[in-house]
mmCIF file of C-alpha atoms in Angstrom:
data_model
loop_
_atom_site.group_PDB
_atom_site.id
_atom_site.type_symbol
_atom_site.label_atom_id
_atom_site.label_comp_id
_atom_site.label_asym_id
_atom_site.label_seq_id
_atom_site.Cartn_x
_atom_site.Cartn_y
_atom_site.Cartn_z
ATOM 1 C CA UNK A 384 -19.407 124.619 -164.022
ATOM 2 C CA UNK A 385 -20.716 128.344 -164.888
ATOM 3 C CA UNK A 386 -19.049 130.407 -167.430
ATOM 4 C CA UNK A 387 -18.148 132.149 -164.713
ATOM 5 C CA UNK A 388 -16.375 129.536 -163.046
ATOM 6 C CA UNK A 389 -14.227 128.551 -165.996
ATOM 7 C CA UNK A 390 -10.466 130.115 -166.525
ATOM 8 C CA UNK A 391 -9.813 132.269 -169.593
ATOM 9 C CA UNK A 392 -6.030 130.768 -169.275
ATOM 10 C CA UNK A 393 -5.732 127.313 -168.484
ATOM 11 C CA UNK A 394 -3.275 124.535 -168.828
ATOM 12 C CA UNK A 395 -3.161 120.416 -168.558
ATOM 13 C CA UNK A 396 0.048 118.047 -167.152
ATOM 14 C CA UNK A 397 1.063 114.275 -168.414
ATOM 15 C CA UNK A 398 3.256 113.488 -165.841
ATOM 16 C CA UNK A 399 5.879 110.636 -166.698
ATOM 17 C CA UNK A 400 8.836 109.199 -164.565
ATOM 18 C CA UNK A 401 11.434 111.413 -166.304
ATOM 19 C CA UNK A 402 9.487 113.738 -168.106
ATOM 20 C CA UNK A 403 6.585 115.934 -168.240
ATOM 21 C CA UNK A 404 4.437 117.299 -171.387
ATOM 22 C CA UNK A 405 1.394 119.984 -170.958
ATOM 23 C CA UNK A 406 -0.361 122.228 -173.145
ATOM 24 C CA UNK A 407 -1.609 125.515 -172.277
ATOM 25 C CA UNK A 408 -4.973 126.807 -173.586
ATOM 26 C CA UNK A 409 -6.205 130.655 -173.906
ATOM 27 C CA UNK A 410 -10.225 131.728 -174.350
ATOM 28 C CA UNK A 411 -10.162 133.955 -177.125
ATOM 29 C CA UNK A 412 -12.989 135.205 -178.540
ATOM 30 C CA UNK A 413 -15.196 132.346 -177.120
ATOM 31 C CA UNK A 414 -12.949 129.414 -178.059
ATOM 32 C CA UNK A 415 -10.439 128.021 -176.598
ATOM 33 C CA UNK A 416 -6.939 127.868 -178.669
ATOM 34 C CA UNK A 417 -3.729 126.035 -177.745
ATOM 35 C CA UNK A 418 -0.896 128.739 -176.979
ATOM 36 C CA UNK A 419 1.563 126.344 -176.314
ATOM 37 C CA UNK A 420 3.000 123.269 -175.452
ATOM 38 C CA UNK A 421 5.702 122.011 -173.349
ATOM 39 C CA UNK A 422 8.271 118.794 -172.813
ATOM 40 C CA UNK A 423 11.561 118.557 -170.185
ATOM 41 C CA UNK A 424 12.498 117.171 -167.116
ATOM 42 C CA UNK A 425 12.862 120.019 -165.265
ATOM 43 C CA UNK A 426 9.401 120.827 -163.194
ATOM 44 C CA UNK A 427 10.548 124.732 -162.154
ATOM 45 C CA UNK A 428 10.428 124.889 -165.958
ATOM 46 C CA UNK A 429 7.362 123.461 -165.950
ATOM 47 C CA UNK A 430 5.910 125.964 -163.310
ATOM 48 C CA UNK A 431 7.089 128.990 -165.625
ATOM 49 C CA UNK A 432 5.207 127.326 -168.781
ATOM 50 C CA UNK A 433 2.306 127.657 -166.546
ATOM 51 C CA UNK A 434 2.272 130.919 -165.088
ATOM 52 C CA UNK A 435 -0.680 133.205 -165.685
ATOM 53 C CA UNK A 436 -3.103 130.164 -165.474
ATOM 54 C CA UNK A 437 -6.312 129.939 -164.154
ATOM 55 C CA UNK A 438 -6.127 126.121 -163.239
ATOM 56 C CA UNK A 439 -3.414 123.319 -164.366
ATOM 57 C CA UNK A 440 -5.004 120.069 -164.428
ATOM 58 C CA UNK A 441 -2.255 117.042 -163.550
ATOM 59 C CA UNK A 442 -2.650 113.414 -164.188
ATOM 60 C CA UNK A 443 -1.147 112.366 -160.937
ATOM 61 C CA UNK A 444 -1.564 112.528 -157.586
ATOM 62 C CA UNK A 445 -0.734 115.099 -155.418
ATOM 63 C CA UNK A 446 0.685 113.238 -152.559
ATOM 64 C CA UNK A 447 0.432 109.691 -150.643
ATOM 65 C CA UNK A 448 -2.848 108.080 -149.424
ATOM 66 C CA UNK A 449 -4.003 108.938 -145.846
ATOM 67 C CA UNK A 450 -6.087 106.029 -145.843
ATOM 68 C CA UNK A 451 -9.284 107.320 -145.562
ATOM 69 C CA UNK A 452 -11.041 103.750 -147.083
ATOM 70 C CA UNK A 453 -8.794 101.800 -145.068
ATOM 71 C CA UNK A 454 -11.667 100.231 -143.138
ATOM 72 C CA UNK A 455 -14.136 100.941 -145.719
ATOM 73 C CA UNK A 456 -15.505 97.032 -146.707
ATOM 74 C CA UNK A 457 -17.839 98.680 -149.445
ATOM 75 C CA UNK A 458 -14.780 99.495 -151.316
ATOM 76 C CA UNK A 459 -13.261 96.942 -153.799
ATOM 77 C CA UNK A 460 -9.526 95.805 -151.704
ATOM 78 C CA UNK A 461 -7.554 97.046 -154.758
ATOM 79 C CA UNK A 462 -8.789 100.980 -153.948
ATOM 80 C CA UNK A 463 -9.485 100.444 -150.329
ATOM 81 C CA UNK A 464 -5.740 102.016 -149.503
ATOM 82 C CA UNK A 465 -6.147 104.867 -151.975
ATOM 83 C CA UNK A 466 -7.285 108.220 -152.029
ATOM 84 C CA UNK A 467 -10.324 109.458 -152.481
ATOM 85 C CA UNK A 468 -9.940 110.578 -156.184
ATOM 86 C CA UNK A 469 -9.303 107.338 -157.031
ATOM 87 C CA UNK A 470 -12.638 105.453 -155.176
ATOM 88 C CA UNK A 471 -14.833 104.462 -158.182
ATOM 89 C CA UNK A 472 -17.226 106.225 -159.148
ATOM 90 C CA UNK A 473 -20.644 104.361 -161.288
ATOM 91 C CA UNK A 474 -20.057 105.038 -164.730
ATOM 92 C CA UNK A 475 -16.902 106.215 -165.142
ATOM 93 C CA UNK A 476 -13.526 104.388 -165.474
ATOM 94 C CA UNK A 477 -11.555 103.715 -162.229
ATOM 95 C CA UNK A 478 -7.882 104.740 -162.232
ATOM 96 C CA UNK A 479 -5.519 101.550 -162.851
ATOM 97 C CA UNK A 480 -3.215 102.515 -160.380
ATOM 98 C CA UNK A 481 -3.832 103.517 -156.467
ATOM 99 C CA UNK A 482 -1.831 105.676 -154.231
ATOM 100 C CA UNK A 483 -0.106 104.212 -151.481
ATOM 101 C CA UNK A 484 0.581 105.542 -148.654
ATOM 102 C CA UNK A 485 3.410 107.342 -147.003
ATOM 103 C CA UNK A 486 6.433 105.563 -146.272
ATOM 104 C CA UNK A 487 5.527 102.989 -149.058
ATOM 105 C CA UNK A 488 7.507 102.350 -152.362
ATOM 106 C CA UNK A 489 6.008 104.510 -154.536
ATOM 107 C CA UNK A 490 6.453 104.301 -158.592
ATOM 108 C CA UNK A 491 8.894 106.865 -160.303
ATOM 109 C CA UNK A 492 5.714 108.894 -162.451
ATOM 110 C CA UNK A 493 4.424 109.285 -159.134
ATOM 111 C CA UNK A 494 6.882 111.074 -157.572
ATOM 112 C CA UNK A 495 7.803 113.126 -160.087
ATOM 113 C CA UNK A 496 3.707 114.239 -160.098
ATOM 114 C CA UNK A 497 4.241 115.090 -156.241
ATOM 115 C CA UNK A 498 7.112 117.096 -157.252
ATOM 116 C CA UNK A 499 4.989 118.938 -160.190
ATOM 117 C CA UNK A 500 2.039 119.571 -157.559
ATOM 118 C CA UNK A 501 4.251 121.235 -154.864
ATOM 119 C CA UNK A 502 6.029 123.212 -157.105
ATOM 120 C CA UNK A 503 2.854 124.580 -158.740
ATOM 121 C CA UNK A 504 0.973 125.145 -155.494
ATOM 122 C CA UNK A 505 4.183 126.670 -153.971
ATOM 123 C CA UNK A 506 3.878 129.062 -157.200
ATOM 124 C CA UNK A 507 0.354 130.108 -155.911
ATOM 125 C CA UNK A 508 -1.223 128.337 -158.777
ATOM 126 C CA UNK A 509 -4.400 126.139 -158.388
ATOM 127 C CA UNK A 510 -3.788 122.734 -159.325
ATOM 128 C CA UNK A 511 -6.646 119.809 -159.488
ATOM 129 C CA UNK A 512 -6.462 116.228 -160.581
ATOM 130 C CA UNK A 513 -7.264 114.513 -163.848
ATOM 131 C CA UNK A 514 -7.407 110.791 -165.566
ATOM 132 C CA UNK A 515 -6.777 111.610 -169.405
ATOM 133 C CA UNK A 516 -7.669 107.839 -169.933
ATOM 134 C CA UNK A 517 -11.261 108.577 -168.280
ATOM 135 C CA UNK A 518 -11.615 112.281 -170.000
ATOM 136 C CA UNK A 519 -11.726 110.380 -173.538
ATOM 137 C CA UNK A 520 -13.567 108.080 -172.145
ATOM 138 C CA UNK A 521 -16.412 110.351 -171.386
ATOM 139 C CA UNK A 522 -15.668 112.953 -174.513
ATOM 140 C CA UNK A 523 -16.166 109.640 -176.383
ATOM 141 C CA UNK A 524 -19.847 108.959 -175.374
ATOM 142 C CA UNK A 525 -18.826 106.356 -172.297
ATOM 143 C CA UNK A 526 -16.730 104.671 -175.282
ATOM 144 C CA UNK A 527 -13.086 103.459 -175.179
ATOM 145 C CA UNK A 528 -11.511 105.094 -178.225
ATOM 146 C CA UNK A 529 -8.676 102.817 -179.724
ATOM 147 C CA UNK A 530 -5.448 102.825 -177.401
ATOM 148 C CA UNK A 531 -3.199 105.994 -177.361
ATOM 149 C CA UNK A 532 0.002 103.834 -178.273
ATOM 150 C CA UNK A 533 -2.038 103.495 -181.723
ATOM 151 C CA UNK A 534 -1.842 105.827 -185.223
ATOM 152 C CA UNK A 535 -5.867 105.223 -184.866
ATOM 153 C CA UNK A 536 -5.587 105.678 -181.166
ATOM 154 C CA UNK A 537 -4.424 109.576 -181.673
ATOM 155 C CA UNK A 538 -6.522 110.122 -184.328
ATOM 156 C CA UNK A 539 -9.215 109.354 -182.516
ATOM 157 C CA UNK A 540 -7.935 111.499 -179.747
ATOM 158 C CA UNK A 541 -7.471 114.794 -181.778
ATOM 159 C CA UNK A 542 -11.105 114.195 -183.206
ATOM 160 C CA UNK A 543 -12.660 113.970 -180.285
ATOM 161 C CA UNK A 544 -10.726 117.234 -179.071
ATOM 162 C CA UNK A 545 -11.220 119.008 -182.157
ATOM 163 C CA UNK A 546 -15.002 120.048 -181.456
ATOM 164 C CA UNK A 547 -13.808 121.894 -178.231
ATOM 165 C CA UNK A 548 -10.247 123.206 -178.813
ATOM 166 C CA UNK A 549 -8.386 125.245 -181.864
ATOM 167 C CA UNK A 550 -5.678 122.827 -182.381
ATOM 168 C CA UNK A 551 -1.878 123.612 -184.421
ATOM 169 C CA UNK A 552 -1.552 122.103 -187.960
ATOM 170 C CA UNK A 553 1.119 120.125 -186.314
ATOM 171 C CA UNK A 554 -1.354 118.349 -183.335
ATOM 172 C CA UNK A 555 -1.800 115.939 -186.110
ATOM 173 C CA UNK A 556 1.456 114.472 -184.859
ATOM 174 C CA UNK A 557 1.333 115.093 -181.406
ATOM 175 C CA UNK A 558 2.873 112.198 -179.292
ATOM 176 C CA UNK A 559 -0.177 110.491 -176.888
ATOM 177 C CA UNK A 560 1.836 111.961 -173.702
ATOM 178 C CA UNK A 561 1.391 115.524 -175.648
ATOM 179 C CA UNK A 562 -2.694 114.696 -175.986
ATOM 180 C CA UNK A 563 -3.369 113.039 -172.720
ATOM 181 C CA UNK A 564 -1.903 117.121 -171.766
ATOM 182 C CA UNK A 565 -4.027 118.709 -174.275
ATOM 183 C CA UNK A 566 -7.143 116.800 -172.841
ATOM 184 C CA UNK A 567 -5.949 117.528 -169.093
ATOM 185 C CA UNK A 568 -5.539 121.111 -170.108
ATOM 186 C CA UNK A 569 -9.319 121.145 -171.710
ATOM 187 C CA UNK A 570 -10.524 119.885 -168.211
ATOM 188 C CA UNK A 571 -9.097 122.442 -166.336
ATOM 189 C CA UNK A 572 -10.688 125.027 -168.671
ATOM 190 C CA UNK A 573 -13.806 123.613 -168.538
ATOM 191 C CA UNK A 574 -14.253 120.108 -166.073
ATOM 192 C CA UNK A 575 -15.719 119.677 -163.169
ATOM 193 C CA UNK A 576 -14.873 117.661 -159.957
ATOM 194 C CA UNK A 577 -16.430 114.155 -159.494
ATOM 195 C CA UNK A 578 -18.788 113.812 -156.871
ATOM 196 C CA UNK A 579 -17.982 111.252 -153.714
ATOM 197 C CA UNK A 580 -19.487 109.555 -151.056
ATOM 198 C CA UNK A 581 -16.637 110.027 -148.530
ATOM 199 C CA UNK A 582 -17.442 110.211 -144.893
ATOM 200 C CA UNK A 583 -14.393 111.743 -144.064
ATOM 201 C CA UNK A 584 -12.817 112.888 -147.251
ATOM 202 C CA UNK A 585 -9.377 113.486 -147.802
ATOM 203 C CA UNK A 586 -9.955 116.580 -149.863
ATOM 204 C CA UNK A 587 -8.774 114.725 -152.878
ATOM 205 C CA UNK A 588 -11.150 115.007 -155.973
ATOM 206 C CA UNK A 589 -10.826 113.845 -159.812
ATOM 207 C CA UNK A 590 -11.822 116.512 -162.157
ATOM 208 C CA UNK A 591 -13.351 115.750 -165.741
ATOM 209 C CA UNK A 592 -15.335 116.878 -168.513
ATOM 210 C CA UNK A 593 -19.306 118.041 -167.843
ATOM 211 C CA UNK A 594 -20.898 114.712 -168.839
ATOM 212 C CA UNK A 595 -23.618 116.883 -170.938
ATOM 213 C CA UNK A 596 -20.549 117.991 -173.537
ATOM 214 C CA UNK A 597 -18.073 120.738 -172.120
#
């Protein structure tokens, strides 16, 4: 993505069952700084924390499979009823969960993240898709870092954010919900979309950081 191409205000969604948690980022002076950071139930809230941005990254879905892979037999059965965002992709980290389609059970986080994408796009906001677990992932040389659940697991998180964001004294104890957001909200300001080798896409796409450092 081209400097000209990246957001001056941008922000980044964890999207749980009953609650969300994003950060919002600013460009000032060349770096990006955390302005903000937010945690509720209640997603108009969420829309107002956003407003102004450039792009709001979500880790979720924005809405039930179509089925585009359906019949696709060089796709592994677990991801064959998902979206395209979630089709693996060489060298990066395939989601753990898949999408299913409409009129399907569908898990609690996941509604709740169609809720968050159609109240931001019905705020005229651009929203694109994320996988915090992947985004460290990559920021950590195509490394797992220790799991987020972990005192070593967010530590290694906030270093490995530090070099590209101008974190509060008080990130330092940050819940992993409140950093998977801060990462999400570092790939809308500067990720890029994932390339795929869909036919017929769905016009779903999983955004991440620029493999060559962001």
């Amino acid at each position: 993505m081209s400097t000209s191409e990246r957001p001056d205000r941008a922000a980044g969604v964890d999207v749980g069952a009953g609650r969300v948690h994003a950060v919002a980022l600013a460009r000032r002076a060349g770096r990006l700084e955390v302005t903000g950071r937010y945690e509720g139930g209640a997603t108009s809230d969420l829309v107002r924390f956003c407003d102004g941005a450039g792009r709001v990254a979500v880790d979720a879905p924005g809405e039930p499979s179509r089925g585009a892979h359906r019949e696709d037999m060089a796709v592994a059965a677990k991801f064959r009823g998902g979206r395209c965002s979630e089709i693996p992709v060489p060298g990066t980290p395939a989601v753990s969960w898949v999408t299913p389609p409409a009129g399907n059970p569908v898990p609690g986080w996941m509604l709740t993240g169609f809720e968050v994408w159609h109240r931001l796009r019905g705020a005229g906001l651009r929203a694109v898709e994320t996988y915090p677990a992947a985004a460290y992932h990559r920021l950590n040389g195509g490394r797992w870092p220790p799991r987020k659940s972990t005192g070593p697991g967010r530590a290694a998180r906030l270093a490995l954010l530090r070099p590209y964001l101008h974190l509060p004294p008080e990130a330092a104890g940050w819940s992993h919900d409140t950093l998977d957001a801060a990462v999400a909200a570092l790939v809308a300001a500067t990720g890029a979309p994932l390339p795929h080798r869909c036919p017929e896409p769905d016009g779903s796409r999983m955004w991440l950081p620029a493999r060559a450092g962001v």
